[in-house]
């Protein structure tokens, strides 16, 4: 059969990986897709790099706008990253009636509503498996594999850099700054790590999954985001002693009051499978009302894992590109006219459990004062641990795990406790999820 | 839009679950599928049960043949189980131009080649997500999510009964027979447990995954199958001391000489995520050349988890049922004219690592004799452990882990070692996989 022609925008890490996997596995991919999928033109600023990677076997240009307008191109693969240029190119491609495959999570989290609306209007597909959790087919699982379910919540380790750092902090007992440097040396963290360690990258991916899970519009700008740079190695150790691991989780949950959409360090029971996801790996846990909890695990980044997702999209689009749009899977899992506008719950209204660490004077009555304040705010304690003060030490650490409560309650209680004269400095407060 | 009409064959555990999830989540499913999916007729031997479950809201019959011929039915859902009647009904349904959704692994493992050929000829879909690993969308992941990859191997915990038994044996140090009784009492094992504990059920599922992974025809009759009933709690303990867990794995692997297709108890490193899958849960680890290893985890059985998979298929078929067949995903991932006939490797030719346990006289020279025989057969040792003999005990256990070797070599060596006068009884030989 006639090959399908791909216009590749960007032949950097993921673009290069996509090109080389398409070539290496051409026979196998053709046997699945029913026709060859070939890159017929590449746009990149670095034309020399294009020539090196492709051996001059396909057309090269530094004008991406020419590619999205090229009448010989059936599908545009956008792998240049960034937001503004990518947005303009994707919208232009859609306008030219091209299907689009992208791995650009920032683009979709920020401009997804606009892009999907344009694609819908034009009757083209925008596929984005590579935008979340690299090679793990989590978008497909959510959009197609779990269609029977009312999705209750998703909790994911969806940023490899931060999971690598947290794994190393726990494993070696080292502070954040030291491990970050090591991660940068090993190439697991960027020179400017803010995007990863501050949780923004995870929030992009979470926003996409949340929209698909609940048929909601993309709500990245309302996500609560807290990174790991303030995390103290001591809390990782205390959590461990209590049977918990700390992971940077992206959590989205449907509640009666609205949708939770939050990224933050989270204590989870050490015996949960997802708590044992170590290093730069990703994993997404999805709770559906019929299926229960399912977990999807693999490499969340890198040239070939991401290429795996991009090419899976290419095969899907190849199969469906001449099919009537009604036969296609909707972009965000729900039919466009069946999307809803669920409110995102403010963080103060989120209900979860908490880990608290207090530095207190080691004298009688302190604990009574603290627990009285918690009780007054309706917060009950599940577990408590007090570190034995060292020789001559006059202060000690108290660690508490609470039952579920609303975040505004715990914040009120923390205010009251910090005002006690026996309590020193700020209270460390981390969120805890049982993930059951 | 006009509802799609389902003819449900069998309203037992999974059939009942499917009916009730379709009803409970009707709104959500319709929002995804684009049109309502309704059960319009149910065939079951127990008409009273049909009436109880459906409240008389749909037609009921005890004549399944009438349902597959019913002109008002668009899709047949076969959930009666068993092989002969199911085969006849599915073929008849295909003949009537109906699409079929089934969760019947035995049927597909044994008659899949015939059924898919008939469906192909008639231009109808046969979907079977529920046949493997319950609610985990592993068929979709393999068929669609990983299309970019040359799949190298799959290793799965795909039988919940045996995983529950192995978890309990390890956890409580109890022998197989005791734990089996407990599993039967709890409903995790059937009164006649042979089908599960002998590995046949796992082999059915493995055969289906193998066909999809490699574009090979269904080869269940050539699978090597070994169950867990002979497994000694002592070996679980020794394995643990060496850093391994024993799981009943279904393994299929592409090699230069043919495809491995085998189910047997397997030592795997305790730190692998899949080694920590406990109780009745299922997990499938898939190694692709581009994506690396990905893992899929969830409930592998039960009414609603399996219903989740059945309904996901129903939504897929609903979307595609009027689409041109060329737009559809091929039944076994590869286009029908691109399937191959790869030979299944005889077990004697399989290359893997081994765990050996020998009962030997506690005297000098024994170990030298044993290792000499292994060396002569080209087998090298990775690790060895000797139990300290008890007071007055004249024999002891030696445990060895070997490097990779061909099974015929290890069997030859075992023959030689068992012939040594210092070696008592049969040598316990288990296979070991690093899963990297």
mmCIF file of C-alpha atoms in Angstrom, chain A residues 1 21 24-25 27-35 129 134-137 140-151 212-216 254 271 273-274 276-277 281 283 285 289-299 304-309 311-313 315-316 318-324 326-330 333-335 337-340, chain B residues 1 21 24-25 27-35 129 134-137 140-151 212-216 254 271 273-274 276-277 281 283 285 289-299 304-309 311-313 315-316 318-324 326-330 333-335 337-340:
data_model
loop_
_atom_site.group_PDB
_atom_site.id
_atom_site.type_symbol
_atom_site.label_atom_id
_atom_site.label_comp_id
_atom_site.label_asym_id
_atom_site.label_seq_id
_atom_site.Cartn_x
_atom_site.Cartn_y
_atom_site.Cartn_z
ATOM 1 C CA UNK A 1 0.000 0.000 0.000
ATOM 2 C CA UNK A 21 12.979 3.601 15.560
ATOM 3 C CA UNK A 24 14.918 0.213 12.438
ATOM 4 C CA UNK A 25 11.481 -1.345 12.968
ATOM 5 C CA UNK A 27 9.136 -3.939 8.646
ATOM 6 C CA UNK A 28 7.428 -4.734 11.969
ATOM 7 C CA UNK A 29 5.585 -1.400 12.041
ATOM 8 C CA UNK A 30 4.350 -1.857 8.482
ATOM 9 C CA UNK A 31 3.100 -5.348 9.300
ATOM 10 C CA UNK A 32 1.012 -3.820 12.083
ATOM 11 C CA UNK A 33 -0.097 -0.566 10.441
ATOM 12 C CA UNK A 34 -0.925 -2.125 7.103
ATOM 13 C CA UNK A 35 1.211 0.368 5.195
ATOM 14 C CA UNK A 129 0.609 9.523 23.921
ATOM 15 C CA UNK A 134 7.034 8.629 27.923
ATOM 16 C CA UNK A 135 6.633 5.148 26.507
ATOM 17 C CA UNK A 136 3.963 3.952 28.938
ATOM 18 C CA UNK A 137 0.694 3.773 26.973
ATOM 19 C CA UNK A 140 -4.519 4.826 25.604
ATOM 20 C CA UNK A 141 -5.297 2.996 28.833
ATOM 21 C CA UNK A 142 -7.276 5.953 30.175
ATOM 22 C CA UNK A 143 -9.005 6.861 26.925
ATOM 23 C CA UNK A 144 -9.785 3.388 25.663
ATOM 24 C CA UNK A 145 -8.789 0.675 28.112
ATOM 25 C CA UNK A 146 -10.872 1.926 31.023
ATOM 26 C CA UNK A 147 -13.940 3.287 29.196
ATOM 27 C CA UNK A 148 -16.266 1.140 31.303
ATOM 28 C CA UNK A 149 -15.229 2.898 34.462
ATOM 29 C CA UNK A 150 -16.114 5.927 36.381
ATOM 30 C CA UNK A 151 -12.527 6.986 37.126
ATOM 31 C CA UNK A 212 -9.202 12.547 29.959
ATOM 32 C CA UNK A 213 -10.244 10.813 33.151
ATOM 33 C CA UNK A 214 -13.144 13.095 33.928
ATOM 34 C CA UNK A 215 -14.111 14.520 30.537
ATOM 35 C CA UNK A 216 -13.164 17.913 31.877
ATOM 36 C CA UNK A 254 -13.187 13.417 41.539
ATOM 37 C CA UNK A 271 4.106 -1.786 50.726
ATOM 38 C CA UNK A 273 3.672 -1.278 44.475
ATOM 39 C CA UNK A 274 3.955 2.353 43.391
ATOM 40 C CA UNK A 276 8.643 0.801 45.129
ATOM 41 C CA UNK A 277 9.073 2.585 41.825
ATOM 42 C CA UNK A 281 11.085 5.346 36.287
ATOM 43 C CA UNK A 283 4.284 4.827 37.171
ATOM 44 C CA UNK A 285 -1.966 4.292 39.390
ATOM 45 C CA UNK A 289 -15.023 1.923 40.010
ATOM 46 C CA UNK A 290 -15.273 -1.367 38.107
ATOM 47 C CA UNK A 291 -11.665 -2.404 37.546
ATOM 48 C CA UNK A 292 -10.283 -1.267 40.911
ATOM 49 C CA UNK A 293 -6.703 -0.011 40.907
ATOM 50 C CA UNK A 294 -4.500 -0.628 37.869
ATOM 51 C CA UNK A 295 -0.897 0.463 37.542
ATOM 52 C CA UNK A 296 1.198 1.313 34.476
ATOM 53 C CA UNK A 297 4.974 1.424 34.793
ATOM 54 C CA UNK A 298 7.929 2.140 32.547
ATOM 55 C CA UNK A 299 10.427 4.704 31.336
ATOM 56 C CA UNK A 304 13.355 5.766 22.305
ATOM 57 C CA UNK A 305 10.734 5.345 25.050
ATOM 58 C CA UNK A 306 9.111 8.586 23.951
ATOM 59 C CA UNK A 307 9.556 7.600 20.298
ATOM 60 C CA UNK A 308 7.674 4.398 21.126
ATOM 61 C CA UNK A 309 4.655 6.476 22.144
ATOM 62 C CA UNK A 311 5.042 5.985 16.737
ATOM 63 C CA UNK A 312 2.124 4.198 18.412
ATOM 64 C CA UNK A 313 0.168 7.389 17.744
ATOM 65 C CA UNK A 315 0.126 3.872 13.645
ATOM 66 C CA UNK A 316 -3.256 4.780 15.163
ATOM 67 C CA UNK A 318 -2.401 5.941 9.922
ATOM 68 C CA UNK A 319 -5.184 3.406 10.460
ATOM 69 C CA UNK A 320 -7.839 6.039 10.984
ATOM 70 C CA UNK A 321 -6.748 8.915 8.798
ATOM 71 C CA UNK A 322 -9.287 8.262 6.060
ATOM 72 C CA UNK A 323 -11.988 6.974 8.436
ATOM 73 C CA UNK A 324 -15.049 8.987 9.225
ATOM 74 C CA UNK A 326 -17.239 9.422 14.210
ATOM 75 C CA UNK A 327 -15.214 6.201 14.245
ATOM 76 C CA UNK A 328 -12.297 7.829 16.010
ATOM 77 C CA UNK A 329 -11.570 7.883 19.709
ATOM 78 C CA UNK A 330 -12.364 11.398 20.981
ATOM 79 C CA UNK A 333 -11.867 10.311 25.780
ATOM 80 C CA UNK A 334 -15.352 11.852 25.935
ATOM 81 C CA UNK A 335 -17.284 13.006 22.885
ATOM 82 C CA UNK A 337 -20.375 17.538 23.063
ATOM 83 C CA UNK A 338 -20.240 15.466 26.254
ATOM 84 C CA UNK A 339 -17.359 17.298 27.944
ATOM 85 C CA UNK A 340 -18.161 19.030 31.201
ATOM 86 C CA UNK B 1 -27.899 8.401 18.595
ATOM 87 C CA UNK B 21 -21.511 -2.037 35.145
ATOM 88 C CA UNK B 24 -24.490 1.723 36.520
ATOM 89 C CA UNK B 25 -22.089 3.668 34.286
ATOM 90 C CA UNK B 27 -24.177 7.814 31.250
ATOM 91 C CA UNK B 28 -20.374 7.874 31.427
ATOM 92 C CA UNK B 29 -20.029 5.064 28.860
ATOM 93 C CA UNK B 30 -22.403 6.802 26.448
ATOM 94 C CA UNK B 31 -20.442 10.037 26.794
ATOM 95 C CA UNK B 32 -17.345 8.156 25.713
ATOM 96 C CA UNK B 33 -18.800 5.812 23.087
ATOM 97 C CA UNK B 34 -20.975 8.440 21.452
ATOM 98 C CA UNK B 35 -24.078 6.284 21.704
ATOM 99 C CA UNK B 129 -9.450 -7.832 26.261
ATOM 100 C CA UNK B 134 -8.964 -9.383 33.718
ATOM 101 C CA UNK B 135 -9.361 -5.640 33.813
ATOM 102 C CA UNK B 136 -5.758 -4.762 32.926
ATOM 103 C CA UNK B 137 -5.817 -3.405 29.363
ATOM 104 C CA UNK B 140 -4.664 -3.014 24.011
ATOM 105 C CA UNK B 141 -1.181 -2.154 25.252
ATOM 106 C CA UNK B 142 0.375 -4.955 23.216
ATOM 107 C CA UNK B 143 -1.740 -4.497 20.100
ATOM 108 C CA UNK B 144 -1.807 -0.722 19.964
ATOM 109 C CA UNK B 145 0.312 0.888 22.668
ATOM 110 C CA UNK B 146 3.581 -0.792 21.728
ATOM 111 C CA UNK B 147 3.249 -0.954 17.930
ATOM 112 C CA UNK B 148 6.580 0.846 17.478
ATOM 113 C CA UNK B 149 8.454 -1.946 19.158
ATOM 114 C CA UNK B 150 9.972 -5.204 18.281
ATOM 115 C CA UNK B 151 8.678 -7.075 21.325
ATOM 116 C CA UNK B 212 -0.096 -10.708 19.478
ATOM 117 C CA UNK B 213 3.462 -9.883 20.458
ATOM 118 C CA UNK B 214 5.116 -11.726 17.603
ATOM 119 C CA UNK B 215 2.433 -11.847 14.921
ATOM 120 C CA UNK B 216 2.487 -15.597 15.267
ATOM 121 C CA UNK B 254 11.586 -14.328 20.655
ATOM 122 C CA UNK B 271 13.857 -6.008 43.943
ATOM 123 C CA UNK B 273 8.634 -4.522 40.788
ATOM 124 C CA UNK B 274 6.904 -7.648 39.477
ATOM 125 C CA UNK B 276 6.401 -7.574 44.689
ATOM 126 C CA UNK B 277 3.041 -8.326 43.123
ATOM 127 C CA UNK B 281 -3.173 -9.603 41.680
ATOM 128 C CA UNK B 283 0.976 -8.138 36.393
ATOM 129 C CA UNK B 285 5.999 -7.182 32.133
ATOM 130 C CA UNK B 289 13.287 -2.762 21.950
ATOM 131 C CA UNK B 290 12.374 0.937 21.932
ATOM 132 C CA UNK B 291 10.335 1.417 25.091
ATOM 133 C CA UNK B 292 12.340 -0.922 27.336
ATOM 134 C CA UNK B 293 10.376 -2.750 30.025
ATOM 135 C CA UNK B 294 6.826 -1.648 30.815
ATOM 136 C CA UNK B 295 4.600 -3.227 33.431
ATOM 137 C CA UNK B 296 0.808 -3.474 33.679
ATOM 138 C CA UNK B 297 -0.768 -4.368 37.019
ATOM 139 C CA UNK B 298 -4.255 -4.885 38.375
ATOM 140 C CA UNK B 299 -6.981 -7.361 39.239
ATOM 141 C CA UNK B 304 -16.330 -6.179 37.642
ATOM 142 C CA UNK B 305 -12.635 -6.128 36.678
ATOM 143 C CA UNK B 306 -13.380 -8.523 33.829
ATOM 144 C CA UNK B 307 -16.543 -6.576 32.975
ATOM 145 C CA UNK B 308 -14.326 -3.490 32.693
ATOM 146 C CA UNK B 309 -12.370 -5.194 29.910
ATOM 147 C CA UNK B 311 -17.109 -3.166 28.118
ATOM 148 C CA UNK B 312 -13.922 -1.467 26.869
ATOM 149 C CA UNK B 313 -14.133 -3.884 23.948
ATOM 150 C CA UNK B 315 -16.975 0.636 23.261
ATOM 151 C CA UNK B 316 -14.216 -0.048 20.729
ATOM 152 C CA UNK B 318 -19.307 0.297 18.906
ATOM 153 C CA UNK B 319 -17.034 3.010 17.527
ATOM 154 C CA UNK B 320 -15.787 0.862 14.676
ATOM 155 C CA UNK B 321 -18.709 -1.348 13.812
ATOM 156 C CA UNK B 322 -19.708 0.541 10.702
ATOM 157 C CA UNK B 323 -16.138 1.510 9.775
ATOM 158 C CA UNK B 324 -14.337 -0.051 6.864
ATOM 159 C CA UNK B 326 -9.097 -1.556 6.959
ATOM 160 C CA UNK B 327 -9.453 1.082 9.679
ATOM 161 C CA UNK B 328 -9.653 -1.509 12.424
ATOM 162 C CA UNK B 329 -6.854 -2.815 14.592
ATOM 163 C CA UNK B 330 -6.042 -6.332 13.364
ATOM 164 C CA UNK B 333 -1.972 -6.875 16.128
ATOM 165 C CA UNK B 334 -0.421 -7.715 12.754
ATOM 166 C CA UNK B 335 -2.319 -7.528 9.472
ATOM 167 C CA UNK B 337 -1.492 -11.254 5.533
ATOM 168 C CA UNK B 338 1.550 -10.306 7.619
ATOM 169 C CA UNK B 339 1.269 -13.063 10.211
ATOM 170 C CA UNK B 340 4.127 -15.534 10.374
#
